[in-house]
PDB file of C-alpha atoms and ligand atoms in Angstrom:
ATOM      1  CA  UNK A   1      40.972 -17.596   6.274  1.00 46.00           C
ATOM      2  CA  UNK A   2      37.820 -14.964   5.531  1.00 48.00           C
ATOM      3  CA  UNK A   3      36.946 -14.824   2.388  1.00 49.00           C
ATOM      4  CA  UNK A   4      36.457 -11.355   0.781  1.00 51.00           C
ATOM      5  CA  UNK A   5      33.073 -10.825   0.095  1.00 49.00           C
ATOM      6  CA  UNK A   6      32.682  -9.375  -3.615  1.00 52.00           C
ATOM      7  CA  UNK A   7      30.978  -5.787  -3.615  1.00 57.00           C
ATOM      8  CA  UNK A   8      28.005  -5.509  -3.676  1.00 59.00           C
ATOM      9  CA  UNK A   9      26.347  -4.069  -6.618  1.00 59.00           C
ATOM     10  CA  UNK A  10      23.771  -2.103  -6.809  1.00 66.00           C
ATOM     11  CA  UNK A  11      20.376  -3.202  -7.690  1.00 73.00           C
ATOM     12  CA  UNK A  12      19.989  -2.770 -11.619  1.00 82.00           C
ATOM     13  CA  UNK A  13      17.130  -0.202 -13.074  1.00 92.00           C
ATOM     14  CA  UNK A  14      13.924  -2.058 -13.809  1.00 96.00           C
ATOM     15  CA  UNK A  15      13.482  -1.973 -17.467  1.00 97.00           C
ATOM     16  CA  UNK A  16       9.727  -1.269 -18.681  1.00 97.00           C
ATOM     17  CA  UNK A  17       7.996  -3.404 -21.241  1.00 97.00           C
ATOM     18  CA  UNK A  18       4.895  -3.737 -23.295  1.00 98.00           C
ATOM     19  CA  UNK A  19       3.600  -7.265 -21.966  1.00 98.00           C
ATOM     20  CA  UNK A  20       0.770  -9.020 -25.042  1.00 98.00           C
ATOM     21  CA  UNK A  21      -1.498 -11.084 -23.924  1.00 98.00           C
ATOM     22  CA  UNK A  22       0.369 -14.447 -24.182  1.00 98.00           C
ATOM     23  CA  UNK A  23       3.457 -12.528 -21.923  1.00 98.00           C
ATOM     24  CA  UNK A  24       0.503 -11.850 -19.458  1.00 98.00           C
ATOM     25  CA  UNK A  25      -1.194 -15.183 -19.292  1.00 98.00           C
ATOM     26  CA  UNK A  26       2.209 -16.361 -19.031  1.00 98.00           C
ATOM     27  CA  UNK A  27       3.595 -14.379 -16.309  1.00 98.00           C
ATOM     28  CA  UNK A  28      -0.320 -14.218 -14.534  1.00 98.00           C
ATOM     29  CA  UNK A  29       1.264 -15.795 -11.248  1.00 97.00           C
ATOM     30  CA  UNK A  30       4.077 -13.358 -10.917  1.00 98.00           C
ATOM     31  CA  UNK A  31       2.302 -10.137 -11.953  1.00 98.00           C
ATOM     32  CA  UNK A  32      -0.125 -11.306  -9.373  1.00 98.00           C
ATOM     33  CA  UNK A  33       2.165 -11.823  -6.735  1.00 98.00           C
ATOM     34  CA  UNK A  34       3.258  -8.021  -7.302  1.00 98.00           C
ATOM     35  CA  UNK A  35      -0.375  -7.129  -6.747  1.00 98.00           C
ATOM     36  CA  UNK A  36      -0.891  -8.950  -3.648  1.00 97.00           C
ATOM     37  CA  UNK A  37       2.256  -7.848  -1.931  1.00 97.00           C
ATOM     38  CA  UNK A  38       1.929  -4.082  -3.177  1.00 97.00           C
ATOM     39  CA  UNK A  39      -1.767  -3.744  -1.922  1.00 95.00           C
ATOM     40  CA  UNK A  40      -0.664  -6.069   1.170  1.00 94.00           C
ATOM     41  CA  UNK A  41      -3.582  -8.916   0.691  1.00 93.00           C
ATOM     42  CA  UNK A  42      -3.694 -12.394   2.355  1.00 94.00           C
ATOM     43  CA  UNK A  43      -1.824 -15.013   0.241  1.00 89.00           C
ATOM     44  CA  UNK A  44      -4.483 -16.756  -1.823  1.00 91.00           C
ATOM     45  CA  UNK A  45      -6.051 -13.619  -3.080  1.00 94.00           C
ATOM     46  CA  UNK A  46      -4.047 -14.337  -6.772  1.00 93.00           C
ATOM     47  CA  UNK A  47      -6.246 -17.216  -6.668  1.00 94.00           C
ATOM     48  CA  UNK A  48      -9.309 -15.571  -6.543  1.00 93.00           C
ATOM     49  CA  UNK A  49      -8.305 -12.603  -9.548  1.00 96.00           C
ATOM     50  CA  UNK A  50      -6.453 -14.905 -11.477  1.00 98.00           C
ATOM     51  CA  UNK A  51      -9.714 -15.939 -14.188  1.00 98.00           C
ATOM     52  CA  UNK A  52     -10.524 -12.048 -13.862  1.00 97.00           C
ATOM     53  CA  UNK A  53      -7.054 -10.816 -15.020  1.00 98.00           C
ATOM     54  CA  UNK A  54      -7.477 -13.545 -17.707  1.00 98.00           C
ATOM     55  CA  UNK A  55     -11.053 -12.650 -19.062  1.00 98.00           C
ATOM     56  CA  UNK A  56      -9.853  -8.799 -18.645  1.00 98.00           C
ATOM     57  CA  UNK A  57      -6.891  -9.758 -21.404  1.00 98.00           C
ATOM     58  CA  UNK A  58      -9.961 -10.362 -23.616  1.00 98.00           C
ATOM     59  CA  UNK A  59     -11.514  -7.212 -23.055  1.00 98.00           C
ATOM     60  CA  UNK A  60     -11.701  -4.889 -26.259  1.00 98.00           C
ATOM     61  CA  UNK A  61      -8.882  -1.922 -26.018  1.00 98.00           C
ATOM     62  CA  UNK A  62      -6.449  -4.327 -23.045  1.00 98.00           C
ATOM     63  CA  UNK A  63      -3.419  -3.150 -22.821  1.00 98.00           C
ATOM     64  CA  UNK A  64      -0.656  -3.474 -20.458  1.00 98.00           C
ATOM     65  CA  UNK A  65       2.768  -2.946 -18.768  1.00 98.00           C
ATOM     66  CA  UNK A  66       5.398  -4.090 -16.411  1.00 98.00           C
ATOM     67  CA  UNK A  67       9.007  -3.093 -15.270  1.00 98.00           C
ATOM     68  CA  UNK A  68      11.308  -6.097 -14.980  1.00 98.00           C
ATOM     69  CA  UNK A  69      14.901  -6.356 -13.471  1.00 97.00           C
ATOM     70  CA  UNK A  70      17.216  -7.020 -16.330  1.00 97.00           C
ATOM     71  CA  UNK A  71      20.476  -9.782 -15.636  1.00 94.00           C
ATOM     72  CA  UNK A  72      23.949  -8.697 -15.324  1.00 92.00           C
ATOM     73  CA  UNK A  73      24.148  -8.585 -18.946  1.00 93.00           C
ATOM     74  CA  UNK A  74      21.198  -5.801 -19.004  1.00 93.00           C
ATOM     75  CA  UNK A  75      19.265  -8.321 -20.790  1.00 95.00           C
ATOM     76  CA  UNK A  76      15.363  -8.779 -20.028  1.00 96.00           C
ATOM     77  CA  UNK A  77      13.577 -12.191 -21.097  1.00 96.00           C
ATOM     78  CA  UNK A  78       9.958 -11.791 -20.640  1.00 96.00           C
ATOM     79  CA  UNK A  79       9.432 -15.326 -19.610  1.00 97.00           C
ATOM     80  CA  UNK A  80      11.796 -15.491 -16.668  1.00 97.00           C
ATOM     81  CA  UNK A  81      13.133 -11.627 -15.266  1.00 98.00           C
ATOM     82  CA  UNK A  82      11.422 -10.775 -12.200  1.00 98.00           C
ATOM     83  CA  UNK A  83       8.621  -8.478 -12.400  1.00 98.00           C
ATOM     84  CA  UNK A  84       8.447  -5.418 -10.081  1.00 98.00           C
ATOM     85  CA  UNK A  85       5.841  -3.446 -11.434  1.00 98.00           C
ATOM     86  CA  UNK A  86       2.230  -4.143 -13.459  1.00 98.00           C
ATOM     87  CA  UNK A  87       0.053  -1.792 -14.959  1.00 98.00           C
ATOM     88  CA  UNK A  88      -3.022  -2.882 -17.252  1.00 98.00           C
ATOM     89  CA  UNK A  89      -6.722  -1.344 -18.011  1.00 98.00           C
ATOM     90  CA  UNK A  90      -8.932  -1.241 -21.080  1.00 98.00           C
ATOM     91  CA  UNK A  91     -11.611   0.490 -22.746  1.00 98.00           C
ATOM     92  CA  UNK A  92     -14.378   0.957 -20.666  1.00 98.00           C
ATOM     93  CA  UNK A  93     -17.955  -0.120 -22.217  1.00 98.00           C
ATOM     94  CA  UNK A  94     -21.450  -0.162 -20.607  1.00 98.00           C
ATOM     95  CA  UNK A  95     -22.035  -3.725 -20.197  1.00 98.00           C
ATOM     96  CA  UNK A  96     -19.066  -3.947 -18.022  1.00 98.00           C
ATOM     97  CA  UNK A  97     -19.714  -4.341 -13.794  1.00 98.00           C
ATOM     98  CA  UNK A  98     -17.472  -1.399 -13.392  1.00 98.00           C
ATOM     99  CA  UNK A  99     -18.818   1.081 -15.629  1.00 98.00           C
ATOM    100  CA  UNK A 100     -22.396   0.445 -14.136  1.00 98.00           C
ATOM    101  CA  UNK A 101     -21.041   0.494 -10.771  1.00 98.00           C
ATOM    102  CA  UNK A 102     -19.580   3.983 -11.594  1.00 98.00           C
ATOM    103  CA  UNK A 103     -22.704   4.961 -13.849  1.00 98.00           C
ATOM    104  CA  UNK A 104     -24.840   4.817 -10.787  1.00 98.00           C
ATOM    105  CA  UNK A 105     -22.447   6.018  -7.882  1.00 98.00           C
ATOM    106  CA  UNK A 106     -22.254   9.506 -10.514  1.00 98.00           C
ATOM    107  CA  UNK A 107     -25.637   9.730 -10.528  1.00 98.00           C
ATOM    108  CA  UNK A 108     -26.229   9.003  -6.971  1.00 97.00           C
ATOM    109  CA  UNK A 109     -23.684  11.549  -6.014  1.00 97.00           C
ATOM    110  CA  UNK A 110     -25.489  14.139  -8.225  1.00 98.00           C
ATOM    111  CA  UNK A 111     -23.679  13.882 -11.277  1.00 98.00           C
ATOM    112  CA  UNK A 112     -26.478  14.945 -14.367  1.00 98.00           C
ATOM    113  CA  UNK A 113     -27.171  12.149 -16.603  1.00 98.00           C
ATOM    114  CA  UNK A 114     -26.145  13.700 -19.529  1.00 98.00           C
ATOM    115  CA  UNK A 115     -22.054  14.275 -18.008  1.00 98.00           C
ATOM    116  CA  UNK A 116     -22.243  11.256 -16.843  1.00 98.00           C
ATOM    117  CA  UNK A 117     -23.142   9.758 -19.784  1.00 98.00           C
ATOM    118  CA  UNK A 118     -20.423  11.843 -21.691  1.00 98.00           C
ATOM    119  CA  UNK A 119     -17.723  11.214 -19.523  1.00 98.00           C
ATOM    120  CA  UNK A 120     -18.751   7.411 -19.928  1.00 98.00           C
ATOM    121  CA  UNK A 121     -18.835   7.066 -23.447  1.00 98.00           C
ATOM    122  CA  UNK A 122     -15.219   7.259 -24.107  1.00 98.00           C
ATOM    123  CA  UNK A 123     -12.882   6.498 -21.593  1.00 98.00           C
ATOM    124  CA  UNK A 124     -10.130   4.128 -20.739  1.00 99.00           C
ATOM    125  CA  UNK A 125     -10.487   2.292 -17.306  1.00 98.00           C
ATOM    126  CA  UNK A 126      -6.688   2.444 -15.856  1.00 98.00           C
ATOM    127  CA  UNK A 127      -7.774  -1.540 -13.592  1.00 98.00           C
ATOM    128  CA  UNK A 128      -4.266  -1.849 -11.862  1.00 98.00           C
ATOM    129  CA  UNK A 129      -1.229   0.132 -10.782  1.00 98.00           C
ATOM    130  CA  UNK A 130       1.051  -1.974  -8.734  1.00 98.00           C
ATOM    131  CA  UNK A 131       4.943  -1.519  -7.608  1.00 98.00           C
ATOM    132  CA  UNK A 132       6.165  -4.086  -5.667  1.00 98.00           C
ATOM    133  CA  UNK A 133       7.159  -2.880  -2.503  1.00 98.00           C
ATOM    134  CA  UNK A 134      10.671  -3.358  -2.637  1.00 96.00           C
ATOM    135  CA  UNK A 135      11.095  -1.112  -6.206  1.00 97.00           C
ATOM    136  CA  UNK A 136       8.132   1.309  -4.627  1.00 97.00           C
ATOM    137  CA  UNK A 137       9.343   5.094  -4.631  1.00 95.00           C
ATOM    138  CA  UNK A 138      11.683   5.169  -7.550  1.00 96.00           C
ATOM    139  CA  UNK A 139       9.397   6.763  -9.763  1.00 97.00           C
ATOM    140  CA  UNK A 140       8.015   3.199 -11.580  1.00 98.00           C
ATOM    141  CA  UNK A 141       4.320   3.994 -10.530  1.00 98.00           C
ATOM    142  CA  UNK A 142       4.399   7.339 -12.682  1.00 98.00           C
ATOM    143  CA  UNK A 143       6.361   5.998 -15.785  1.00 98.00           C
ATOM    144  CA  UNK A 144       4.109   2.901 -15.925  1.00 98.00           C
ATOM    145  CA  UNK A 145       1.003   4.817 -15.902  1.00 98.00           C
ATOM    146  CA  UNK A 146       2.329   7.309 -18.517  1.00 98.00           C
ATOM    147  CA  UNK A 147       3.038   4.886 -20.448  1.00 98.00           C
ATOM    148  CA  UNK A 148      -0.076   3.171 -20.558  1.00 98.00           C
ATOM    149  CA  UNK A 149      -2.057   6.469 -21.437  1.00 98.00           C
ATOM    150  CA  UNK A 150       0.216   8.202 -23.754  1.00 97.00           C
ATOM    151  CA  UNK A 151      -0.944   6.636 -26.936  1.00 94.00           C
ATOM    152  CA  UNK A 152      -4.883   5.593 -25.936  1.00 98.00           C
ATOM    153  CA  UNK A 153      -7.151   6.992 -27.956  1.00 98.00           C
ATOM    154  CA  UNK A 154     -10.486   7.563 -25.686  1.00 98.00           C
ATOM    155  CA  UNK A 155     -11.043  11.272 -24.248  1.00 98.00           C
ATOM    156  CA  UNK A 156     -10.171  10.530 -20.750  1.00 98.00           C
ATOM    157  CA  UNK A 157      -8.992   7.534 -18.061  1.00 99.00           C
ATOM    158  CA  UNK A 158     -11.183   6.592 -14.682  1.00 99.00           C
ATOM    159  CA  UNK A 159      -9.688   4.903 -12.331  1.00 98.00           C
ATOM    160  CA  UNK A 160     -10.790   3.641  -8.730  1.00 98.00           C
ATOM    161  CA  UNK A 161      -8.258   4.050  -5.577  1.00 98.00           C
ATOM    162  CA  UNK A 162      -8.992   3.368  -1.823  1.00 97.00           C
ATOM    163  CA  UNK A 163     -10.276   6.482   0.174  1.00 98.00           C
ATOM    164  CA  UNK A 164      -7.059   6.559   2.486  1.00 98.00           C
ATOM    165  CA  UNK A 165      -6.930   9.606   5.340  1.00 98.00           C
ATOM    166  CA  UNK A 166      -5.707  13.020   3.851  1.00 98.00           C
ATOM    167  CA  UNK A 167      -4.982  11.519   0.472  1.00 98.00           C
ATOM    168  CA  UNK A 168      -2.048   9.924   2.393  1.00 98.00           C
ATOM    169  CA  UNK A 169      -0.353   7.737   0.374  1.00 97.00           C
ATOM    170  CA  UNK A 170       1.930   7.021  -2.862  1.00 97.00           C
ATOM    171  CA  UNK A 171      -1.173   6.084  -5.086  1.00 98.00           C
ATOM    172  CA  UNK A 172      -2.851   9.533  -4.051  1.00 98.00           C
ATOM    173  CA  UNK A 173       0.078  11.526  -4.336  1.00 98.00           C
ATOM    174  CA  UNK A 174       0.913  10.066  -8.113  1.00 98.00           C
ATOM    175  CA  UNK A 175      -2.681  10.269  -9.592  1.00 98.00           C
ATOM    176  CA  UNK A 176      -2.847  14.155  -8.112  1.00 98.00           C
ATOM    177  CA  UNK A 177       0.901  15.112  -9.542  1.00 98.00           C
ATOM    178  CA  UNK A 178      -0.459  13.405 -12.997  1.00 98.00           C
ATOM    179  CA  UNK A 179      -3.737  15.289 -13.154  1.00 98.00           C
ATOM    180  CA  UNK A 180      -6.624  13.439 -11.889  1.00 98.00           C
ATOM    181  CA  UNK A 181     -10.026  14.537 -10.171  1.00 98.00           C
ATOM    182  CA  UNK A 182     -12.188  13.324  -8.546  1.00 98.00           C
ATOM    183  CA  UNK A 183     -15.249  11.374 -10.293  1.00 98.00           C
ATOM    184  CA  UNK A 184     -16.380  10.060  -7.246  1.00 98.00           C
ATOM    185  CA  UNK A 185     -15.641  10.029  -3.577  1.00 98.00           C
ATOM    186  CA  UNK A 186     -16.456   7.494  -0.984  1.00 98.00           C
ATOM    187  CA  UNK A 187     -17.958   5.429  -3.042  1.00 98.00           C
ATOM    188  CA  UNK A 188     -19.064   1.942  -1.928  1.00 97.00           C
ATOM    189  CA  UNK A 189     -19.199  -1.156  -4.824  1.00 97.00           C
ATOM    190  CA  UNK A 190     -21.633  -3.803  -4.483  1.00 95.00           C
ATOM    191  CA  UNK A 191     -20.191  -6.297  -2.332  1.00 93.00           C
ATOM    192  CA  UNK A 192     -17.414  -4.863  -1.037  1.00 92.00           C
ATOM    193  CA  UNK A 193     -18.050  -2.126   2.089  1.00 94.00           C
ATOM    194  CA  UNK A 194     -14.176  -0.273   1.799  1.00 96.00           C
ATOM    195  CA  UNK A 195     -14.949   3.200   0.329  1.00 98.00           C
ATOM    196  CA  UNK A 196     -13.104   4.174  -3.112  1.00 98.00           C
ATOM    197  CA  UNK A 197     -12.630   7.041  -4.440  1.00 98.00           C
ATOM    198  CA  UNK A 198     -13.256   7.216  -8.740  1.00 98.00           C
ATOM    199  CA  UNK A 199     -10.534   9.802 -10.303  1.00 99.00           C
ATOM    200  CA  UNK A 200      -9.871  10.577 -13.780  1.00 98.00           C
ATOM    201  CA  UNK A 201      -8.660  13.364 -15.748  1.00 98.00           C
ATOM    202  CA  UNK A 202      -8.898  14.100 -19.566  1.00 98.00           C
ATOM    203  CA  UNK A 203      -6.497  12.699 -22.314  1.00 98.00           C
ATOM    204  CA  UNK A 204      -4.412  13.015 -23.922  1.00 97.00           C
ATOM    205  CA  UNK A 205      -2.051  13.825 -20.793  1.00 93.00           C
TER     206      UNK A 205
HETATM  207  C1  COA B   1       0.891   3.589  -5.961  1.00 55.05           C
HETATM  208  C2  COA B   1       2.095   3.006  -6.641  1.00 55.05           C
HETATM  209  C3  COA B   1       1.658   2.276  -7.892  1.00 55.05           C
HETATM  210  C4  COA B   1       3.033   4.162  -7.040  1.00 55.05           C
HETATM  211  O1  COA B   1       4.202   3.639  -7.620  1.00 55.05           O
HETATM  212  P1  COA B   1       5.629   4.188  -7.165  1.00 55.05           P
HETATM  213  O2  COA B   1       6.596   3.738  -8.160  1.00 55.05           O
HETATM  214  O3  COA B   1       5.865   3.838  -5.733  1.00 55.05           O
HETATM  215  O4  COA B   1       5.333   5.752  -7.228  1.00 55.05           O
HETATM  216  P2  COA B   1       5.876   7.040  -8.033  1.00 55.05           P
HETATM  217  O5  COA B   1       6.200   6.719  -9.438  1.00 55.05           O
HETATM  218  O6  COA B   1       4.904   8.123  -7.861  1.00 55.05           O
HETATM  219  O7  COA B   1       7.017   7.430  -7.177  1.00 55.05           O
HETATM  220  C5  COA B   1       6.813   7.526  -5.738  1.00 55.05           C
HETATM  221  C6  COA B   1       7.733   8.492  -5.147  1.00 55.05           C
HETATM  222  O8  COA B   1       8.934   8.537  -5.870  1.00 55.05           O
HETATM  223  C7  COA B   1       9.214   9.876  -6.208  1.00 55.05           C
HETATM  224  N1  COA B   1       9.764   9.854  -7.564  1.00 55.05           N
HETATM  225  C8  COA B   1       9.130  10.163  -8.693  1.00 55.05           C
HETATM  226  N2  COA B   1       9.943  10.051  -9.740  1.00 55.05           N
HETATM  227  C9  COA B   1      11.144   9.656  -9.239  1.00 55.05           C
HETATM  228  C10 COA B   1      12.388   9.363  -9.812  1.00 55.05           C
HETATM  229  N3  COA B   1      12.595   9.478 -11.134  1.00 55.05           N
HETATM  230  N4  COA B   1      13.378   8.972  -8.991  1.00 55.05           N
HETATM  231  C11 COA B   1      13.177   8.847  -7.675  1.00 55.05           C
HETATM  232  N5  COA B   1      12.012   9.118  -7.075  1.00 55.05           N
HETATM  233  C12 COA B   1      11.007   9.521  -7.846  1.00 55.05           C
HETATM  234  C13 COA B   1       7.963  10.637  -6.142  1.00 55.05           C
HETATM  235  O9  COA B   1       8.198  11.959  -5.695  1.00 55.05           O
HETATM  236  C14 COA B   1       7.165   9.851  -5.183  1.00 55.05           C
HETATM  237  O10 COA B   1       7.340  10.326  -3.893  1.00 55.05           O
HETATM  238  P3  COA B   1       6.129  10.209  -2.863  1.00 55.05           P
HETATM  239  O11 COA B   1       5.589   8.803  -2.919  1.00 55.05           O
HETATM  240  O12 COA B   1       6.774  10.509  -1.585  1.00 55.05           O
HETATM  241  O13 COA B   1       5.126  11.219  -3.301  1.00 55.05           O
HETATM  242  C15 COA B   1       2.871   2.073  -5.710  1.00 55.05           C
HETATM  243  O14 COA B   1       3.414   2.812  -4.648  1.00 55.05           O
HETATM  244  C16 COA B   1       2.040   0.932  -5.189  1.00 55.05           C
HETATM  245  O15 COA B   1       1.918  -0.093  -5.834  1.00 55.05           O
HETATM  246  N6  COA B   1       1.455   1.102  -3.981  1.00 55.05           N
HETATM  247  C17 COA B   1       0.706   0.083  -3.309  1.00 55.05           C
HETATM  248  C18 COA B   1      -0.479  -0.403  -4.080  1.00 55.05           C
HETATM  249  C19 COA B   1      -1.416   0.696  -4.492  1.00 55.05           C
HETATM  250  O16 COA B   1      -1.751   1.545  -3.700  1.00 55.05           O
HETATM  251  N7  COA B   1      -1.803   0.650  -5.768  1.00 55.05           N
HETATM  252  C20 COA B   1      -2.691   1.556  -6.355  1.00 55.05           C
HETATM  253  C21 COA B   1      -4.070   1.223  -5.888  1.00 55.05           C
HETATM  254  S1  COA B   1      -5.237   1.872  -6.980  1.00 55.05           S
END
């Protein structure tokens, strides 16, 4: 005899969380894995960001967040639900890589020293924005990022995106529908020759 296959639910809402630093450093393999399927990398890449997602948890200002698929209770344990969706950044400061990086693409792209150096002095830097690509398109990306700025106190967020053809993707089309300008376009980082664009828009949202 067949059996009768039970019906199939449908998948539950992720459920967003506020993830400290322990939950991170904790979860740093999964959260990872979300990054490296969502921007499509070759397996190993975790290994290489893994000590910088660490050493950014020590950063002053680090905060982050992550949706996370409840169990058929509806219940969400931070150490064990799967994780669909990270989101982390920090206050930017002028000893850091990125802000020099940025400090020097503005000015080479004829930004005045003195709005560069404003815009600089108080911002948050949104790092990463991931949706697994399985919970992509549900509206995670944008709730995430909210989220993260809603309650920062710095006077605007920068963030760094790959140039893609006529803004053509979900990345582009959520930091344009949530306000953000561009900084800096086709910009090149030491080291790395893919062109990124630098957005950001003022807070609070
Ligand atoms: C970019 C990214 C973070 C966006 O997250 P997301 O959850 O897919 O995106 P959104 O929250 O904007 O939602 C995407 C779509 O859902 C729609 N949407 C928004 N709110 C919704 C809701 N409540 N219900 C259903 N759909 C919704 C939007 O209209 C949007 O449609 P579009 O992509 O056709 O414009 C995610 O797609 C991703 O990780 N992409 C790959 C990696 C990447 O590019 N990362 C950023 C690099 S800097």
């Amino acid at each position: 005899m067949t059996a009768v296959k039970p019906h199939h639910s449908p998948a539950p809402a992720p459920v967003v969380v506020d993830l400290s630093v322990a939950d991170l450093r904790y979860r740093l393999h999964d959260v990872l894995a979300v990054y490296v399927a969502a921007m499509d990398y070759p397996r190993g890449t975790e290994n290489h960001r893994a000590p910088m997602w660490t050493e950014h948890t020590t950063r002053a200002g680090w905060q982050a967040v992550a949706a996370l698929l409840p169990d058929e209770d509806g219940r969400v344990d931070l150490r064990t639900a799967p994780i669909v969706a990270i989101a982390y950044g920090y206050h930017g400061a002028p000893h850091q890589w990125w802000h020099q990086q940025v400090h020097s693409g503005m000015r080479r792209s004829g930004w005045p020293e003195n709005s560069a150096r404003e815009l600089l002095s108080d911002y948050f830097e949104l790092t990463e924005l991931h949706v697994h690509p399985s919970a992509q398109g549900r509206g995670i990306g944008g709730i995430l990022l909210r989220r993260l700025l809603q309650n920062r106190t710095e006077s605007a967020v920068l963030l760094s995106t790959p140039e893609v053809a006529g803004e053509g993707n979900r990345a582009w089309r959520l930091y344009r529908r949530e306000g953000f300008a561009d900084v800096i376009r086709h910009f090149v980082f030491a080291g790395d020759n893919r062109p990124f664009a630098i957005l950001g828009r003022r807070l609070p949202l």
